């Protein structure tokens, strides 16, 4: 990398102009930046699963609602029903509620004297325990209603309000959650055990957590880094320089995201912390080198000239390698991973630009003597002596320890589980997770799978033989999952209500054309819209299950497909859809993408190092200490039981990019010292190299570890795990740089000889 002496370093005004121009161009994009709390960005785009979901949404009724649940000892007790009816009336009176399904709103086809009519489910509140008992038996014996609006034990009633999307509010989702929260709190004050959960509730909880990470953890990280800079450098100029490069990089990155339409998702919410922490490491290397040159008596211009030959090239290499660690994920079909990769990679490159252009502006004053003493202090010299002695006298010991460590890590790698459970984003004690678990306990599962059966022929679903096959298939599914409902559930209910069948759950479905038309008319689209498409060639079977994680979903898919092969005609097409399937698909792509990205990243970095050092052996040897942190990260995941999912997917690439950082600085320094000291022995060259690079390596590693420790206090469980994995990766990278890299450099010297 070449700079004309005087073009930049002697004219800080030009540097300020470049920085100001970048900020003026990018920073306005911040005003277009949006937060996405939905889960849609976590699912792969394109592919058959994505297309199937789009097609299903276009052909079946899929209204999004929130579940408001009230618990009681017996929801059918007259006093409880009166409270529930008042609760339902108040709920429907909210301006955000368009309509709601519950015990008192559902109109259900019933057989009455004079014919089959659609009547309210509860025509009047029971007056005594006998009537209450009859109502309880009537509803809990109905497989369609049981587990939907009342749980199987009759101790919880569900209310499903549909949001009024025509309501003129700035943020309907936020307004709905806040209104329902107030409504539920008031119900609790009246003695009702109420709670609510659902997609909009989860999305709003995610938005709140993202805001907390941005507004609390971001500034805390900023202050932590400031404290570390002051602790290690004790120079206000160094502090201001570092904070300016970090702040400008974050602003520019957020502006870039706003311009290109990248929304802040749970995964991207850590970008501020990442840029603060990773960006400051480059500043530390530059500051450390500048301090050493000034301490040796060089003037400002001369010190910058020396930086051009030592640090700037290393900064470019490390910035590119770290950015490559992110960009390797940019081709992912998962939008959250793709956007995360683009945003972080761009942020790292912007930080590099701000660093090299702000350095001439801030580093114009003399360096305090105290700073020079720290960088060249007795402790640093003692550690250098120990490391050199270890590498030259006891290198085999370090090598054996490294091999043993790698073996343990590899064992852990073999036990890594790929699992993508979105609820894993939340901590175990978070309110949203608590309510979801309560809903699962009350109504038997939070995962909704949708099985579509396509006969590939219009109106073929109503064919008697087709109905029998579909009924048998649905019965088989009911044996394996908690709650299964489909078209045949309503047909059996009709036959039971008319007295033509005594088994409303497993009875034989046999209807003539007149009965079929009557069923379609009396149930209507309100009931059947979720189970039939527009031309009646496809039917949907809805499954609610307590399965969690992508591995369980895959097992469920295999089981469903096996049942379909055994029961349904081969020309029929069966698809398994739903949010859990999208999550599982993302998990499947993670494994392939991870190893593909790591492979190409390794090859790319190796080629860059080979060209820079003009030696293929040099480039290959430089990889050895950089692979240890990656292996250690995966190994720790296997040992600790942290699953590989969308949330921690990027850690491996980022860990590799960060690990390469200090290694490149050491290799560049060693290469420089080797060229200038060709007649000196390896021990002297290594001592000179470590003497200049040990201080920044220790400072950057400490800053990274302490900085990423802030993530341990995130409201997102996945961010806590990410912070822990980063600590493991960086700690391993530091030890590898201090004990393994000298051994590799010894091999480099042998290659050079």
XYZ file of C-alpha atoms in Angstrom:
753
model
C 0.000 0.000 0.000
C 1.646 3.298 -1.130
C 1.059 6.826 0.145
C 2.840 9.879 -1.205
C 4.686 11.420 1.635
C 3.124 14.803 2.302
C -0.043 14.065 0.323
C -1.796 12.836 3.423
C 0.415 12.885 6.484
C 1.602 16.465 6.081
C -1.843 17.781 5.137
C -4.376 16.759 7.791
C -6.949 19.074 6.208
C -7.240 16.661 3.277
C -7.737 13.777 5.687
C -10.492 15.694 7.469
C -12.115 16.409 4.095
C -12.143 12.701 3.188
C -13.608 11.709 6.566
C -16.219 14.485 6.470
C -17.225 13.557 2.919
C -17.750 9.925 3.861
C -19.849 10.897 6.873
C -21.921 13.392 4.878
C -22.650 10.781 2.221
C -23.422 7.836 4.504
C -24.778 9.234 7.782
C -28.174 10.460 6.402
C -29.043 6.817 5.811
C -29.435 6.434 9.588
C -32.838 8.135 9.318
C -34.063 5.312 7.042
C -32.783 2.578 9.330
C -35.501 0.236 10.620
C -35.724 -2.532 13.199
C -37.212 -5.878 12.178
C -38.507 -7.913 15.104
C -40.183 -10.606 13.009
C -38.723 -14.027 12.351
C -38.984 -13.877 8.558
C -35.342 -12.818 8.113
C -34.199 -16.031 9.799
C -35.672 -18.270 7.097
C -34.002 -19.016 3.749
C -35.237 -17.203 0.659
C -35.686 -19.103 -2.552
C -35.829 -22.870 -2.728
C -38.883 -25.062 -2.619
C -39.755 -24.434 1.058
C -39.888 -20.677 0.496
C -41.964 -21.092 -2.679
C -44.313 -23.526 -0.958
C -44.925 -21.125 1.924
C -45.668 -18.292 -0.491
C -48.060 -20.483 -2.448
C -49.807 -21.672 0.724
C -50.341 -18.115 1.987
C -51.893 -17.185 -1.355
C -54.356 -20.097 -1.417
C -55.335 -20.768 2.198
C -56.745 -18.620 4.996
C -53.882 -17.722 7.372
C -54.869 -14.844 9.649
C -52.312 -13.828 12.235
C -53.746 -13.589 15.743
C -52.599 -13.343 19.326
C -53.603 -15.872 21.961
C -54.917 -14.360 25.197
C -55.340 -17.090 27.804
C -57.239 -17.050 31.092
C -56.613 -19.811 33.615
C -59.144 -21.020 36.187
C -59.854 -24.097 38.286
C -62.891 -24.785 36.091
C -63.697 -22.486 33.177
C -67.198 -24.001 32.937
C -68.258 -22.983 36.428
C -71.115 -20.441 36.125
C -69.272 -17.722 38.062
C -66.131 -18.229 35.977
C -68.069 -18.154 32.709
C -69.665 -14.843 33.675
C -66.202 -13.390 34.321
C -64.933 -14.801 31.030
C -67.877 -13.346 29.128
C -67.217 -9.924 30.633
C -63.529 -10.385 29.777
C -64.444 -11.240 26.164
C -66.739 -8.212 25.866
C -64.019 -5.887 27.146
C -61.466 -7.481 24.813
C -63.672 -6.995 21.759
C -64.237 -3.400 22.855
C -60.579 -2.539 22.344
C -60.054 -0.406 19.246
C -57.197 -2.612 18.084
C -59.382 -5.745 17.936
C -61.214 -6.377 14.673
C -62.916 -9.527 15.924
C -62.104 -12.438 18.189
C -62.700 -16.160 18.425
C -63.557 -17.517 21.865
C -66.149 -19.503 23.777
C -68.806 -16.826 23.383
C -68.216 -15.784 19.759
C -67.912 -19.139 18.027
C -71.057 -20.142 16.177
C -71.067 -23.848 15.667
C -73.267 -26.164 13.544
C -75.571 -28.127 15.831
C -78.393 -30.584 15.329
C -81.615 -29.162 16.728
C -85.320 -30.035 16.341
C -86.224 -28.872 12.901
C -82.792 -29.388 11.351
C -79.108 -28.619 11.383
C -78.406 -24.997 12.378
C -75.449 -22.772 13.169
C -75.816 -21.597 16.767
C -73.627 -19.930 19.391
C -71.417 -22.447 21.144
C -72.673 -21.209 24.533
C -76.254 -20.138 24.047
C -76.636 -19.107 27.696
C -74.582 -19.231 30.886
C -75.312 -22.405 32.905
C -77.481 -21.755 35.944
C -76.290 -24.648 38.077
C -73.604 -27.307 38.363
C -75.579 -29.831 36.323
C -75.872 -27.510 33.333
C -72.216 -26.604 33.787
C -71.281 -30.282 33.731
C -73.290 -30.844 30.540
C -71.617 -27.886 28.823
C -68.212 -29.110 29.909
C -68.874 -32.566 28.488
C -70.262 -31.134 25.242
C -67.226 -28.952 24.525
C -64.438 -31.200 25.824
C -65.781 -34.149 23.851
C -65.526 -32.108 20.660
C -62.088 -32.742 19.072
C -62.286 -29.511 17.071
C -62.917 -27.254 20.060
C -60.924 -29.170 22.654
C -57.368 -27.900 22.663
C -58.326 -24.853 20.592
C -60.504 -22.502 22.631
C -60.447 -24.585 25.828
C -57.644 -26.867 26.955
C -58.242 -30.572 27.492
C -58.538 -30.283 31.275
C -60.994 -27.392 31.138
C -58.715 -25.158 33.204
C -57.787 -22.580 30.557
C -59.767 -20.663 27.932
C -58.168 -19.038 24.898
C -59.247 -15.823 23.189
C -57.896 -15.123 19.693
C -58.229 -11.428 18.780
C -57.548 -10.468 15.170
C -55.779 -7.124 14.935
C -57.511 -4.235 13.193
C -54.978 -3.340 10.510
C -57.044 -0.306 9.472
C -56.353 1.349 12.819
C -54.453 4.605 12.279
C -51.456 4.206 14.572
C -47.745 4.598 13.854
C -46.817 1.089 14.944
C -49.746 -1.335 15.176
C -47.628 -4.133 16.598
C -46.271 -2.013 19.442
C -49.658 -0.455 20.111
C -51.314 -3.889 20.234
C -48.807 -5.354 22.667
C -48.928 -2.310 24.954
C -52.746 -2.228 24.904
C -53.071 -5.943 25.581
C -50.479 -5.745 28.332
C -52.508 -3.019 30.062
C -55.711 -4.982 29.477
C -54.258 -8.199 30.935
C -52.812 -6.339 33.936
C -56.270 -4.934 34.704
C -57.743 -8.432 34.404
C -55.182 -9.736 36.878
C -56.136 -7.011 39.337
C -59.699 -8.351 39.120
C -58.515 -11.832 40.094
C -58.092 -13.454 36.660
C -54.925 -15.405 35.889
C -54.366 -14.056 32.365
C -51.440 -13.867 29.953
C -50.960 -13.460 26.207
C -48.543 -14.690 23.552
C -48.194 -14.870 19.785
C -46.190 -13.695 16.798
C -46.663 -9.934 17.307
C -45.803 -10.321 21.003
C -42.557 -12.119 20.180
C -41.709 -9.525 17.528
C -42.237 -6.638 19.945
C -40.131 -8.377 22.612
C -37.349 -8.713 20.045
C -37.577 -5.009 19.193
C -37.326 -4.085 22.884
C -34.288 -6.324 23.357
C -32.626 -4.880 20.257
C -33.184 -1.343 21.544
C -31.656 -2.295 24.877
C -28.597 -3.805 23.214
C -28.161 -0.703 21.062
C -28.844 1.930 23.714
C -27.344 0.230 26.774
C -24.777 -2.398 25.785
C -23.426 -0.269 22.917
C -22.561 2.743 25.123
C -21.288 0.411 27.876
C -18.910 -1.182 25.376
C -17.854 2.304 24.285
C -17.019 3.235 27.897
C -15.253 -0.072 28.583
C -12.990 0.402 25.571
C -12.316 4.001 26.608
C -11.277 2.809 30.056
C -8.963 0.159 28.606
C -7.334 2.633 26.225
C -6.642 5.016 29.113
C -5.385 2.151 31.263
C -2.927 0.840 28.692
C -1.835 4.068 26.976
C -2.483 6.825 29.538
C -2.612 9.264 26.640
C -5.715 11.345 25.932
C -4.859 11.656 22.254
C -4.949 7.866 21.930
C -8.361 7.816 23.615
C -9.880 10.498 21.378
C -8.370 8.932 18.245
C -9.781 5.500 19.058
C -13.225 6.730 20.046
C -13.523 8.911 16.945
C -12.627 6.096 14.555
C -15.062 3.755 16.328
C -17.918 6.273 16.518
C -17.497 7.397 12.905
C -17.364 3.767 11.759
C -20.609 2.909 13.566
C -22.419 5.990 12.225
C -21.220 5.344 8.677
C -22.123 1.654 8.880
C -25.627 2.379 10.166
C -25.995 4.978 7.423
C -24.874 2.448 4.815
C -27.436 -0.031 6.167
C -30.161 2.594 5.915
C -29.249 3.455 2.312
C -29.200 -0.166 1.095
C -32.253 -1.232 3.114
C -30.620 -3.565 5.644
C -32.834 -3.733 8.735
C -31.587 -4.290 12.275
C -32.453 -7.869 13.278
C -31.467 -9.735 16.454
C -28.347 -10.957 14.680
C -27.335 -7.513 13.401
C -28.049 -5.773 16.724
C -24.517 -6.644 17.911
C -22.906 -4.814 14.995
C -22.232 -1.696 17.080
C -20.334 -3.759 19.647
C -18.471 -5.697 16.949
C -17.266 -2.558 15.194
C -16.314 -0.862 18.456
C -14.266 -3.853 19.565
C -12.748 -5.116 16.326
C -12.086 -1.604 15.031
C -10.156 -0.565 18.116
C -7.673 -3.420 17.644
C -6.314 -1.833 14.467
C -5.985 1.505 16.235
C -4.047 -0.172 19.036
C -1.507 -1.676 16.631
C -1.036 1.670 14.905
C -0.710 3.579 18.188
C 1.719 1.048 19.644
C 3.990 1.169 16.620
C 3.879 4.962 16.484
C 4.770 5.185 20.170
C 7.750 2.874 19.703
C 9.098 4.852 16.728
C 8.726 8.130 18.575
C 10.381 6.592 21.623
C 13.383 5.737 19.481
C 13.834 9.402 18.679
C 12.077 9.669 15.319
C 10.124 12.809 14.475
C 6.463 12.790 13.528
C 7.024 12.690 9.772
C 9.752 10.098 10.094
C 7.598 7.955 12.396
C 4.752 8.044 9.860
C 7.179 7.074 7.141
C 8.150 4.036 9.230
C 4.483 3.214 9.808
C 3.958 3.095 6.062
C 6.454 0.253 5.743
C 5.318 -1.739 8.775
C 1.817 -1.129 10.084
C -0.251 0.157 7.154
C 0.331 -2.955 5.071
C -0.556 -5.149 8.022
C -3.663 -3.030 8.703
C -4.806 -3.500 5.122
C -4.223 -7.249 5.258
C -5.989 -7.684 8.604
C -8.927 -5.479 7.623
C -9.387 -7.339 4.349
C -9.072 -10.752 6.018
C -11.540 -9.824 8.779
C -13.970 -8.341 6.250
C -13.590 -11.481 4.143
C -14.598 -13.467 7.216
C -17.919 -11.650 7.068
C -18.348 -11.392 3.299
C -18.017 -15.160 2.894
C -21.525 -15.374 4.359
C -22.980 -12.739 2.024
C -24.250 -15.372 -0.420
C -26.339 -17.107 2.253
C -30.026 -17.637 1.375
C -30.871 -16.666 4.970
C -31.524 -12.882 4.841
C -30.383 -12.264 8.429
C -27.000 -13.914 7.799
C -26.576 -12.203 4.441
C -27.360 -8.748 5.802
C -25.163 -9.344 8.851
C -22.236 -10.297 6.625
C -22.590 -7.280 4.333
C -23.062 -4.800 7.187
C -20.181 -6.077 9.327
C -17.752 -6.514 6.437
C -18.477 -2.986 5.227
C -18.143 -1.672 8.789
C -14.665 -3.178 9.153
C -13.497 -1.657 5.860
C -14.956 1.733 6.813
C -13.110 1.520 10.114
C -9.865 0.925 8.208
C -10.488 4.011 6.077
C -11.270 6.197 9.092
C -8.205 4.867 10.928
C -5.667 5.686 8.231
C -7.185 9.104 7.497
C -7.653 10.193 11.105
C -4.193 9.077 12.222
C -2.432 12.134 10.694
C -5.013 14.399 12.333
C -4.621 13.163 15.898
C -1.061 11.861 16.033
C 0.608 15.260 15.718
C 1.688 15.825 19.289
C 4.588 14.337 21.174
C 4.148 11.035 22.960
C 4.277 11.270 26.780
C 7.247 9.509 28.312
C 4.931 7.411 30.510
C 3.384 5.834 27.413
C 6.796 4.886 26.059
C 7.721 3.315 29.394
C 4.577 1.141 29.344
C 5.193 -0.066 25.785
C 8.837 -0.837 26.536
C 8.499 -1.641 30.241
C 10.256 -4.279 32.269
C 7.203 -6.548 32.324
C 6.987 -6.561 28.530
C 10.692 -7.345 28.244
C 10.336 -10.145 30.792
C 7.465 -11.733 28.899
C 9.398 -11.439 25.630
C 12.373 -13.185 27.221
C 10.115 -15.980 28.496
C 8.439 -16.476 25.102
C 11.737 -16.493 23.204
C 13.238 -18.954 25.665
C 10.167 -21.188 25.392
C 10.290 -21.151 21.590
C 14.023 -21.806 21.326
C 14.617 -24.155 24.276
C 11.265 -25.795 25.004
C 9.477 -25.594 21.682
C 8.562 -29.264 21.795
C 6.649 -28.694 25.052
C 4.561 -25.930 23.451
C 4.006 -28.155 20.438
C 2.802 -31.075 22.574
C 0.443 -28.837 24.543
C -0.934 -27.413 21.288
C -1.519 -30.907 19.881
C -3.213 -32.083 23.090
C -5.396 -28.981 23.112
C -6.315 -29.507 19.453
C -7.190 -33.160 20.139
C -9.563 -32.213 22.971
C -11.119 -29.505 20.803
C -11.592 -31.910 17.895
C -13.411 -34.309 20.227
C -15.750 -31.455 21.096
C -16.220 -30.640 17.406
C -17.562 -34.147 16.810
C -20.270 -33.470 19.409
C -21.515 -30.160 17.993
C -25.246 -30.266 17.336
C -26.779 -28.228 14.517
C -30.076 -26.953 15.890
C -32.069 -23.838 15.099
C -34.718 -23.129 17.726
C -35.794 -19.495 17.495
C -36.942 -19.440 21.131
C -33.293 -20.041 22.005
C -32.794 -16.338 21.277
C -34.511 -15.570 24.596
C -33.134 -16.285 28.054
C -34.791 -19.035 30.073
C -36.287 -16.570 32.550
C -37.516 -13.978 30.054
C -41.261 -13.127 30.293
C -41.909 -13.932 26.628
C -40.376 -17.399 26.935
C -42.271 -17.981 30.190
C -45.601 -17.157 28.518
C -44.824 -19.335 25.497
C -44.050 -22.240 27.823
C -47.316 -21.619 29.721
C -49.198 -21.677 26.414
C -47.466 -24.933 25.532
C -48.432 -26.462 28.881
C -52.042 -25.322 28.566
C -52.711 -26.115 24.909
C -50.194 -28.798 24.039
C -47.385 -27.409 21.955
C -46.200 -24.186 20.374
C -44.909 -25.541 17.056
C -47.412 -25.430 14.178
C -46.743 -27.718 11.252
C -48.926 -27.623 8.151
C -49.237 -30.692 5.955
C -50.738 -29.995 2.538
C -52.067 -32.845 0.416
C -52.343 -32.032 -3.293
C -54.472 -34.380 -5.403
C -53.473 -32.488 -8.585
C -57.112 -32.512 -9.697
C -59.851 -29.930 -9.180
C -62.495 -30.836 -6.559
C -60.791 -34.219 -6.075
C -60.581 -33.647 -2.313
C -64.341 -34.281 -2.075
C -64.149 -37.610 -3.869
C -65.318 -40.326 -1.397
C -62.172 -42.394 -1.888
C -59.997 -39.298 -1.427
C -61.796 -38.395 1.792
C -61.228 -41.914 3.150
C -57.509 -41.767 2.322
C -57.119 -38.308 3.851
C -59.009 -39.409 6.980
C -56.733 -42.440 7.411
C -53.672 -40.226 6.918
C -54.942 -37.713 9.480
C -55.638 -40.505 11.996
C -52.083 -41.742 11.596
C -50.796 -38.242 12.297
C -53.026 -37.986 15.373
C -51.274 -41.044 16.815
C -47.920 -39.221 16.703
C -48.705 -35.574 17.486
C -50.550 -33.743 20.254
C -53.252 -32.002 18.215
C -54.198 -32.609 14.591
C -57.129 -30.973 12.792
C -58.186 -31.099 9.178
C -61.112 -31.256 6.793
C -62.144 -34.704 8.005
C -62.431 -33.354 11.568
C -65.378 -31.226 10.424
C -66.897 -33.960 8.299
C -66.849 -36.355 11.251
C -68.405 -33.679 13.451
C -71.205 -33.252 10.922
C -71.861 -36.993 10.832
C -71.856 -37.117 14.626
C -74.229 -34.174 14.970
C -76.656 -35.718 12.471
C -76.541 -39.061 14.273
C -74.984 -40.933 11.335
C -71.835 -41.698 13.319
C -71.185 -42.356 16.995
C -67.428 -41.740 16.815
C -66.652 -38.064 16.258
C -62.869 -38.608 16.339
C -62.144 -41.776 14.347
C -65.443 -42.611 12.685
C -65.583 -43.615 9.033
C -66.132 -40.658 6.732
C -68.696 -41.561 4.099
C -70.738 -38.748 2.551
C -72.820 -38.484 -0.588
C -72.744 -35.458 -2.869
C -75.763 -33.869 -1.179
C -74.172 -34.140 2.267
C -70.906 -32.724 0.951
C -72.646 -29.674 -0.465
C -74.522 -29.208 2.802
C -71.256 -29.392 4.792
C -69.612 -26.831 2.554
C -72.560 -24.514 2.954
C -73.033 -24.792 6.701
C -69.389 -24.693 7.750
C -68.410 -22.145 5.128
C -65.072 -20.497 4.518
C -64.845 -19.291 8.132
C -64.175 -22.875 9.214
C -62.939 -24.569 6.051
C -60.779 -21.760 4.626
C -57.801 -23.033 6.606
C -58.225 -26.544 5.190
C -59.218 -26.121 1.520
C -57.744 -24.144 -1.352
C -59.798 -22.233 -3.926
C -60.341 -25.124 -6.362
C -60.608 -27.894 -3.744
C -57.658 -29.791 -5.192
C -55.621 -29.429 -2.002
C -56.337 -29.811 1.670
C -54.289 -28.718 4.663
C -53.854 -30.617 7.912
C -52.754 -28.499 10.881
C -50.515 -30.028 13.534
C -49.693 -28.475 16.879
C -46.816 -30.142 18.660
C -44.339 -29.570 21.456
C -41.370 -30.379 19.217
C -38.507 -27.923 19.626
C -35.443 -27.410 17.513
C -34.676 -28.248 13.920
C -33.611 -31.837 14.633
C -37.036 -32.678 16.076
C -38.687 -30.975 13.105
C -36.671 -33.069 10.658
C -37.702 -36.240 12.493
C -41.333 -35.126 12.325
C -41.008 -34.438 8.587
C -39.568 -37.888 7.960
C -42.389 -39.483 9.931
C -45.067 -37.527 8.040
C -43.563 -38.384 4.654
C -43.371 -42.045 5.646
C -47.069 -42.069 6.571
C -47.901 -40.387 3.254
C -46.032 -43.049 1.268
C -47.866 -45.817 3.128
C -51.393 -44.398 2.819
C -51.778 -41.854 0.017
C -51.635 -42.467 -3.759
C -48.190 -41.999 -5.265
C -49.409 -39.299 -7.672
C -50.473 -37.091 -4.767
C -47.986 -34.545 -3.488
C -47.468 -34.021 0.248
C -45.676 -30.969 1.612
C -44.713 -30.152 5.192
C -44.733 -26.404 5.863
C -44.761 -23.967 8.755
C -42.340 -21.761 10.643
C -40.503 -24.723 12.264
C -39.781 -26.161 8.805
C -38.275 -22.849 7.683
C -36.125 -22.855 10.805
C -34.990 -26.412 10.138
C -34.189 -25.550 6.523
C -32.026 -22.679 7.745
C -30.216 -25.100 10.061
C -29.571 -27.472 7.158
C -28.053 -24.695 5.071
C -25.916 -23.546 7.998
C -23.737 -26.666 8.034
C -23.020 -26.543 4.309
C -22.494 -22.787 4.230
C -20.292 -22.793 7.310
C -17.733 -25.250 6.020
C -17.920 -23.857 2.495
C -17.349 -20.316 3.766
C -14.512 -21.421 6.050
C -12.865 -23.288 3.181
C -13.001 -20.350 0.776
C -11.965 -17.942 3.520
C -8.955 -20.097 4.355
C -7.975 -20.344 0.698
C -8.435 -16.588 0.169
C -6.377 -15.599 3.212
C -3.675 -18.112 2.260
C -3.424 -16.686 -1.256
C -3.259 -13.126 0.112
C -0.451 -14.097 2.499
C 1.403 -15.981 -0.234
C 1.349 -12.962 -2.543
C 2.275 -10.553 0.212
C 5.201 -12.608 1.530
C 6.025 -13.968 -1.947
C 6.313 -17.463 -0.513
C 3.758 -20.256 -0.595
C 5.399 -21.881 2.430
C 5.119 -18.626 4.348
C 1.408 -18.406 3.571
C 0.670 -22.009 4.536
C 2.613 -21.824 7.793
C 0.768 -18.647 8.776
C -2.501 -20.609 8.822
C -1.440 -23.003 11.584
C -1.953 -20.665 14.580
C -5.124 -19.263 12.990
C -6.934 -22.586 12.724
C -6.586 -23.319 16.443
C -9.118 -20.640 17.549
C -11.666 -21.936 15.027
C -11.238 -25.526 16.229
C -11.362 -24.337 19.854
C -14.604 -22.443 19.224
C -16.356 -25.461 17.730
C -14.849 -27.707 20.381
C -16.173 -25.510 23.178
C -19.618 -25.602 21.564
C -19.505 -29.395 21.657
C -18.225 -29.523 25.234
C -20.710 -26.944 26.572
C -23.747 -28.042 24.561
C -24.191 -24.748 22.688
C -25.981 -25.662 19.431
C -24.868 -24.403 16.045
C -27.703 -22.200 14.844
C -28.369 -18.996 12.974
C -27.489 -16.884 16.014
C -23.932 -18.191 16.462
C -23.265 -19.078 12.826
C -20.980 -16.100 12.180
C -18.726 -16.679 15.202
C -16.451 -19.123 13.372
C -15.762 -16.765 10.456
C -15.329 -13.756 12.709
C -13.051 -15.755 15.020
C -10.895 -16.707 12.042
C -10.719 -13.096 10.864
C -9.809 -11.828 14.334
C -7.239 -14.593 14.844
C -5.552 -13.703 11.569
C -5.233 -10.098 12.772
C -2.464 -10.459 15.374
C -0.819 -13.293 13.453
C -0.438 -11.110 10.372
C 1.059 -8.314 12.446
C 3.577 -10.769 13.921
C 4.420 -12.240 10.511
C 4.767 -8.823 8.885
C 7.013 -7.683 11.719
C 9.074 -10.879 11.576
C 9.411 -10.559 7.802
C 10.541 -6.946 8.184
C 13.081 -7.794 10.895
C 14.292 -10.792 8.907
C 15.047 -8.644 5.863
C 16.854 -6.019 7.920
C 18.774 -8.532 10.059
C 19.815 -11.255 7.665
C 23.028 -12.013 9.541
C 21.431 -12.334 12.965
C 20.203 -15.555 14.516
C 16.585 -16.608 14.885
C 16.541 -15.820 18.599
C 17.525 -12.192 18.037
C 15.034 -11.705 15.178
C 12.238 -13.268 17.239
C 13.151 -11.128 20.248
C 13.034 -7.931 18.175
C 9.722 -8.955 16.573
C 8.030 -9.834 19.860
C 9.524 -6.761 21.495
C 7.529 -4.574 19.133
C 4.372 -6.669 18.771
C 3.828 -8.177 22.227
C 2.356 -5.013 23.750
C -0.290 -4.487 21.019
C -1.083 -8.221 20.950
C -1.727 -8.260 24.699
C -3.688 -5.003 24.596
C -5.851 -6.014 21.620
C -6.580 -9.458 23.056
C -7.477 -8.008 26.444
C -9.668 -5.364 24.813
C -11.452 -7.958 22.698
C -12.060 -10.297 25.633
C -13.299 -7.566 27.978
C -15.308 -5.908 25.199
C -17.091 -9.082 24.157
C -17.788 -9.835 27.823
C -20.407 -7.081 27.617
C -22.494 -9.438 25.462
C -22.869 -11.710 28.482
C -25.368 -9.152 29.821
C -27.556 -9.102 26.698
C -31.262 -9.922 26.942
C -30.749 -12.327 24.037
C -29.551 -15.761 25.136
C -27.908 -16.295 21.764
C -25.857 -13.099 22.213
C -24.661 -14.298 25.597
C -23.478 -17.500 23.973
C -21.901 -15.521 21.137
C -19.975 -13.402 23.649
C -18.778 -16.526 25.449
C -17.644 -18.124 22.185
C -15.792 -14.953 21.180
C -13.982 -14.964 24.530
C -12.908 -18.574 23.967
C -11.828 -17.840 20.379
C -9.839 -14.715 21.259
C -8.238 -16.282 24.334
C -7.135 -19.232 22.216
C -5.914 -16.904 19.459
C -3.788 -14.968 21.960
C -2.202 -18.138 23.362
C -1.631 -19.445 19.837
C 0.042 -16.176 18.825
C 2.300 -16.204 21.883
C 3.289 -19.870 21.964
C 2.510 -21.455 18.581
C 3.341 -18.586 16.220
C 7.005 -18.440 17.424
C 7.321 -22.128 16.538
C 5.837 -21.418 13.119
C 8.194 -18.463 12.676
C 11.045 -20.817 13.408
C 9.833 -22.910 10.497
C 9.592 -19.746 8.399
C 13.215 -18.934 9.174
C 14.191 -22.433 8.105
C 12.253 -21.986 4.850
C 13.966 -18.641 4.263
C 17.361 -20.181 4.898
